[in-house]
Amino acid sequence: MKRIVIIGGVAGGMSAATRLRRLDESSEIVVVEKSGFVSYANCGLPYYIGGVISKEQDLLLQTPESLNRRFNLDVRVNSEVTAIDPVAKSVSVRNTLSGEIYSLAYDKLVLSPGATPVVPPIEGVDRAMTLRTVEDTKKIFAAVEAKPTTAAVIGGGFIGVEMAENLVHRGIKTSIIEATPQLLAPLDPEMALLVANEMSNHGVDVRLGVSASKIQPGSITLSDGNEIPAELVILAIGVRPDVSLAKSAGLEIGSRGGIVVDENNLTSNPDIYALGDAAEKKDALDESATLVPLANIANRHGRVIADHINGRTIRPVKTIGTAIVKVFDLAVASTGWNEKRLKAANIEHSAIHTHPGSHAGYYPGAETLALKLLINPKTGEIYGAQGVGKDGVDKRIDVISTAIRAGITAPELADLELAYAPPFGSAKDPVNILGYVAENIVSGLVKTAQWHEIDDFRNEEFTLLDVRTPGECAKGMITGFINIPVDEIRNRFSEIKTKKVLVTCQVGQRAHTATLLLKNLGFEPVNLDGGYHLWSNSPASKQLEKAGR
Ligand SMILES: Cc1cc2nc3c(=O)[nH]c(=O)nc-3n(C[C@H](O)[C@H](O)[C@H](O)COP(=O)(O)OP(=O)(O)OC[C@H]3O[C@@H](n4cnc5c(N)ncnc54)[C@H](O)[C@@H]3O)c2cc1C
């Protein structure tokens, strides 16, 4: 009888184990799990700490006994694999409760040990708690139950913002400290600003561009010299693949620090597979090695491994890294590449920002979405998208991630027939609108400029034109723009003294109408993408505010 040993019994490991059993009744399947729990909902852990999920039991999806009953799995918790002998094809297992060590032979080995939180060498870091396992959760939960009045979360990634929100839920005055200038690295800065604002509006003290340099009892000293109160400290600055076992077994480790696997998730050893946070993935856009520590791809690759072991045909799964997070009242999602990454890779691209309603404006409850689409301006290939808003973000980002996977171009988003009735969407869904805008760009019908490029247009060749109403302009205008409302352009275009015009309105829609009108009148217009709304909520405008301009 073939024995398959799986190291790690949560997302990737348990997906592989259950699929293996469904495909084959005869093999022996042993799951070795270091912690006391298997198949737990690690994505739900912050919400248990916050009291949103009230019963610990709800996080524990399975037990060794239930997995044995349903799938005839031999699940060994409190059991750590301490070494792999790839020649003898065996692993050493240590029972973490009794200390007993034994050897376990395998025919096939599956590595899904996950990732470990990064712990920087700062003074007092042992006072900080990290969140990865049920045991970590219990520790943090107990600390929260002790009713601290202040807390700080170091790290503004997904887990950091979720933890900050949940600590606020527990009535704790919370700060979040992020060393880079923005929260949530998968977003571009103008989108991330919306997240920082949301957190500030809910009372979180957001400290960007500073790091924690010392953690002392009750407070943290920051790199800018400030000290903030923090009776409780959570460290969430990221994770790195747990490759300790793989390394000592001589498996190939890649440029991104994860275990190298092929399209069947086989490592450099023909009898050892790896998946999940510990393994590198292939980026769907440029085929480069990448790390995507997310649950979906871990589960998917678990199935790939089980299928491969059972000789089934494999459809290789590359990753586009689609993610979503709740930040108080906002949903924040992204898929594919962001603009920072496109710029760093020197890839020509166009950005499209839109601010549509989540559903028809005349039906109660519509919320404004901020959407960003990144495309190849020549071919229309979709590189990525981001969305921030109270409602309907998940649907739009999921449709776009599906489009990326299917090779649908940005203009073709206009062709998608998406479910519509007023409570749910619009006849022209926000995804369709992104397609319309993309088609205008790719076909060369319009030219657009970005919020951070306005200074490039401040010269004698260009008139800067705001086509909103005088009432709107009275509430705020970008310096240097003149105002001619869109409805008056036909009568007043002689006031525009240059051929070239940078046009703006509130979100770019009226400016689009004005742009085509001016084009038809012989001008060379450029539409400021996202309009005044985007600019006034962007880092460019915030910098001017800071400088008192
Ligand atoms: C707090 C939190 C919230 C998250 N939220 C989301 C989310 O909302 N959406 C999302 O997509 N992803 C989320 N993730 C990430 C997601 O949980 C991971 O990407 C996914 O669980 C990875 O699966 P994995 O099998 O690689 O590792 P894991 O699920 O982490 O499982 C690895 C297991 O291996 C065990 N192990 C490690 N070494 C050994 C050893 N030597 N011997 C035996 N056992 C060992 C560990 O104890 C662990 O239980 C979250 C993660 C955390 C921690």
GROMACS .gro file of C-alpha atoms and ligand atoms in nm, residues 7-13 32-35 40 42-43 45-46 79-81 112-115 131-133 159 162 242 245 275-278 293-296 298 324, ligand 1:
model
   93
    7ILE     CA    1   0.327   1.806   0.644
    8GLY     CA    2   0.082   2.077   0.755
    9GLY     CA    3  -0.288   2.016   0.807
   10VAL     CA    4  -0.457   2.342   0.719
   11ALA     CA    5  -0.536   2.507   0.384
   12GLY     CA    6  -0.306   2.340   0.131
   13GLY     CA    7  -0.228   2.022   0.321
   32VAL     CA    8   0.131   1.556   1.039
   33GLU     CA    9   0.042   1.887   1.205
   34LYS     CA   10   0.265   2.072   1.451
   35SER     CA   11  -0.013   2.267   1.625
   40TYR     CA   12  -0.898   2.561   1.107
   42ASN     CA   13  -0.704   3.096   0.985
   43CYS     CA   14  -0.865   3.371   0.775
   45LEU     CA   15  -0.885   3.439   1.340
   46PRO     CA   16  -0.881   3.824   1.356
   79SER     CA   17   0.332   1.638   1.583
   80GLU     CA   18   0.619   1.823   1.423
   81VAL     CA   19   0.824   1.696   1.135
  112SER     CA   20   0.245   2.250   0.312
  113PRO     CA   21   0.406   2.404   0.622
  114GLY     CA   22   0.290   2.756   0.536
  115ALA     CA   23   0.479   3.072   0.622
  131LEU     CA   24  -0.097   3.589   1.453
  132ARG     CA   25  -0.078   3.269   1.254
  133THR     CA   26  -0.226   2.980   1.448
  159ILE     CA   27  -0.359   4.104   0.864
  162GLU     CA   28  -0.786   4.342   1.000
  242ASP     CA   29   0.871   2.827   0.587
  245LEU     CA   30   1.265   2.150   0.623
  275LEU     CA   31   0.236   2.409  -0.213
  276GLY     CA   32   0.076   2.696  -0.031
  277ASP     CA   33   0.262   2.981   0.136
  278ALA     CA   34   0.587   2.781   0.144
  293PRO     CA   35   0.033   3.381   0.055
  294LEU     CA   36  -0.340   3.344  -0.002
  295ALA     CA   37  -0.586   3.068   0.074
  296ASN     CA   38  -0.741   3.024  -0.271
  298ALA     CA   39  -0.315   2.698  -0.159
  324ILE     CA   40  -0.997   4.135  -0.077
  550LIG     C1   41  -0.476   3.578   1.041
  550LIG     C2   42  -0.476   3.536   0.898
  550LIG     C3   43  -0.576   3.582   0.814
  550LIG     C4   44  -0.576   3.544   0.680
  550LIG     N1   45  -0.676   3.589   0.599
  550LIG     C5   46  -0.679   3.549   0.469
  550LIG     C6   47  -0.785   3.588   0.386
  550LIG     O1   48  -0.879   3.657   0.429
  550LIG     N2   49  -0.783   3.548   0.255
  550LIG     C7   50  -0.682   3.470   0.206
  550LIG     O2   51  -0.685   3.434   0.089
  550LIG     N3   52  -0.580   3.430   0.284
  550LIG     C8   53  -0.577   3.467   0.415
  550LIG     N4   54  -0.475   3.424   0.495
  550LIG     C9   55  -0.367   3.345   0.436
  550LIG    C10   56  -0.404   3.197   0.425
  550LIG     O3   57  -0.452   3.154   0.548
  550LIG    C11   58  -0.282   3.119   0.382
  550LIG     O4   59  -0.239   3.166   0.257
  550LIG    C12   60  -0.309   2.971   0.373
  550LIG     O5   61  -0.355   2.921   0.494
  550LIG    C13   62  -0.181   2.897   0.333
  550LIG     O6   63  -0.200   2.761   0.336
  550LIG     P1   64  -0.078   2.665   0.370
  550LIG     O7   65  -0.131   2.528   0.366
  550LIG     O8   66   0.038   2.700   0.287
  550LIG     O9   67  -0.036   2.704   0.518
  550LIG     P2   68  -0.122   2.705   0.650
  550LIG    O10   69  -0.267   2.705   0.621
  550LIG    O11   70  -0.068   2.815   0.733
  550LIG    O12   71  -0.087   2.566   0.719
  550LIG    C14   72   0.043   2.531   0.752
  550LIG    C15   73   0.038   2.436   0.869
  550LIG    O13   74   0.160   2.364   0.871
  550LIG    C16   75   0.196   2.340   1.006
  550LIG     N5   76   0.341   2.311   1.010
  550LIG    C17   77   0.441   2.394   0.981
  550LIG     N6   78   0.560   2.332   0.994
  550LIG    C18   79   0.532   2.207   1.032
  550LIG    C19   80   0.613   2.094   1.062
  550LIG     N7   81   0.746   2.099   1.056
  550LIG     N8   82   0.552   1.980   1.099
  550LIG    C20   83   0.416   1.973   1.107
  550LIG     N9   84   0.336   2.076   1.079
  550LIG    C21   85   0.393   2.191   1.042
  550LIG    C22   86   0.159   2.468   1.075
  550LIG    O14   87   0.141   2.448   1.214
  550LIG    C23   88   0.030   2.508   1.004
  550LIG    O15   89  -0.084   2.467   1.075
  550LIG    C24   90  -0.473   3.460   0.630
  550LIG    C25   91  -0.372   3.413   0.715
  550LIG    C26   92  -0.375   3.449   0.849
  550LIG    C27   93  -0.268   3.398   0.939
   0.00000   0.00000   0.00000
